[in-house]
Amino acid sequence: MTDSQTVTIEVETTYDRSPTDLFDAFSDKRRQHVLEYLSDYGIATLDELTTRVASREKKSSEEQQQQIAISLVHHHLPKLEETGIVSYDSDHKNIQLLADPAELAPYLALATDREFGTGGQ
C-alpha cells in the first residue's frame, strides 16, 4: 500500500443498545461481576469468570462454583449476548466484551451503587 491509498473500514452493528436494555443487563449481581471483569480485561474464559463471581459471592466449594458456571452458561451470558454486550464462544469457552467499557461504565456504576441486582441465580 502506498501513502496515497486510503482504506476505509466500516463496522456494522446488528443491535441498538437502549438504556432499558443496558439496565436490564446490569440488573443482576452476577452479570455485574462479569461486566466489571470484562471491562478490565476485555476477554476471559468461563473458568476465569466463574472464579471471579465465586470470589465476589464468597462461594468456594467446587459444587458452588459448578452451579455458578451453569448459571453463567445458561442464563447470564446468553442475556448479555442478546443485548450485544458480549460474545460467548461456547466451543472454546471464551467471553469477549464487545461494548466500549466507557459506554458501560455509567450503567455499571449506577447498578452497583444502588444495588439493583437480584443477587444472582
Coordinates of C-alpha atoms in Angstrom, one line a residue:
M1 CA 0.0 0.0 0.0
T2 CA 1.3 3.4 -0.9
D3 CA 1.0 6.6 1.1
S4 CA -1.7 7.9 -1.3
Q5 CA -4.1 4.9 -0.7
T6 CA -6.9 5.2 1.8
V7 CA -8.5 2.2 3.5
T8 CA -12.0 2.6 4.9
I9 CA -13.3 0.0 7.4
E10 CA -16.9 0.1 8.3
V11 CA -18.2 -1.7 11.3
E12 CA -21.8 -2.6 11.3
T13 CA -23.6 -3.5 14.5
T14 CA -26.7 -5.6 14.5
Y15 CA -28.1 -4.3 17.7
D16 CA -29.0 -1.0 19.2
R17 CA -28.4 -0.8 23.0
S18 CA -31.1 1.2 24.6
P19 CA -30.8 2.4 28.2
T20 CA -33.6 0.0 29.1
D21 CA -31.6 -3.0 27.6
L22 CA -28.5 -1.9 29.5
F23 CA -30.3 -1.5 32.8
D24 CA -31.8 -4.9 32.3
A25 CA -28.5 -6.4 31.6
F26 CA -27.0 -4.8 34.7
S27 CA -29.9 -5.8 36.9
D28 CA -28.2 -8.9 38.3
K29 CA -25.2 -9.1 40.6
R30 CA -23.6 -12.0 38.6
R31 CA -23.9 -10.1 35.4
Q32 CA -22.4 -7.0 37.1
H33 CA -19.4 -9.1 38.3
V34 CA -18.9 -10.5 34.8
L35 CA -19.1 -7.0 33.2
E36 CA -16.7 -5.5 35.8
Y37 CA -14.2 -8.2 35.0
L38 CA -14.6 -7.9 31.2
S39 CA -14.4 -4.1 31.4
D40 CA -11.0 -4.5 33.0
Y41 CA -9.6 -7.4 30.8
G42 CA -11.7 -7.4 27.6
I43 CA -11.8 -11.2 27.3
A44 CA -12.0 -14.1 29.7
T45 CA -12.5 -17.8 29.9
L46 CA -15.6 -19.3 31.5
D47 CA -13.3 -20.6 34.3
E48 CA -11.9 -17.1 35.0
L49 CA -15.4 -15.6 35.2
T50 CA -16.7 -18.4 37.4
T51 CA -13.7 -17.8 39.8
R52 CA -14.4 -14.1 39.8
V53 CA -18.1 -14.5 40.6
A54 CA -17.4 -17.2 43.2
S55 CA -14.9 -14.9 44.9
R56 CA -17.3 -11.9 44.9
E57 CA -20.1 -14.1 46.3
K58 CA -17.8 -15.8 48.8
K59 CA -18.7 -19.3 47.4
S60 CA -15.6 -21.5 47.3
S61 CA -16.8 -25.1 47.2
E62 CA -16.5 -27.0 43.9
E63 CA -20.2 -27.6 43.9
Q64 CA -21.0 -23.9 44.3
Q65 CA -18.6 -23.0 41.5
Q66 CA -20.1 -25.6 39.3
Q67 CA -23.6 -24.0 40.0
I68 CA -22.2 -20.6 39.1
A69 CA -20.7 -21.8 35.8
I70 CA -24.0 -23.4 34.9
S71 CA -25.9 -20.2 35.7
L72 CA -23.5 -18.2 33.6
V73 CA -23.7 -20.5 30.6
H74 CA -27.4 -21.0 30.6
H75 CA -28.7 -17.7 31.9
H76 CA -26.3 -14.7 32.3
L77 CA -24.1 -15.0 29.3
P78 CA -27.0 -15.5 26.8
K79 CA -28.7 -12.4 28.4
L80 CA -25.5 -10.3 27.8
E81 CA -25.0 -11.8 24.3
E82 CA -28.7 -11.0 23.4
T83 CA -28.0 -7.4 24.3
G84 CA -24.9 -7.3 22.2
I85 CA -22.6 -6.5 25.1
V86 CA -20.6 -9.7 25.0
S87 CA -19.8 -12.5 22.6
Y88 CA -19.6 -16.1 24.0
D89 CA -17.8 -18.8 22.1
S90 CA -19.2 -21.9 23.7
D91 CA -16.7 -24.2 21.8
H92 CA -13.7 -22.5 23.4
K93 CA -15.5 -21.2 26.4
N94 CA -14.2 -17.6 25.8
I95 CA -16.2 -14.5 26.5
Q96 CA -15.3 -11.2 24.9
L97 CA -16.6 -7.7 25.7
L98 CA -18.0 -6.2 22.5
A99 CA -19.2 -2.9 24.0
D100 CA -16.9 0.0 24.8
P101 CA -16.2 -0.1 28.6
A102 CA -16.6 3.7 28.7
E103 CA -20.1 3.3 27.4
L104 CA -21.0 0.7 30.0
A105 CA -19.3 2.4 33.0
P106 CA -22.2 4.8 34.0
Y107 CA -24.7 2.0 33.9
L108 CA -22.5 -0.3 35.8
A109 CA -21.7 2.3 38.4
L110 CA -25.4 3.1 38.9
A111 CA -26.4 -0.5 39.1
T112 CA -23.7 -1.4 41.6
D113 CA -24.1 1.8 43.7
R114 CA -27.8 1.4 44.0
E115 CA -27.7 -2.4 44.3
F116 CA -30.3 -3.0 41.6
G117 CA -29.1 -6.6 41.4
T118 CA -31.2 -9.6 42.3
G119 CA -28.3 -11.4 44.0
G120 CA -27.6 -13.9 41.2
Q121 CA -29.3 -17.1 40.2

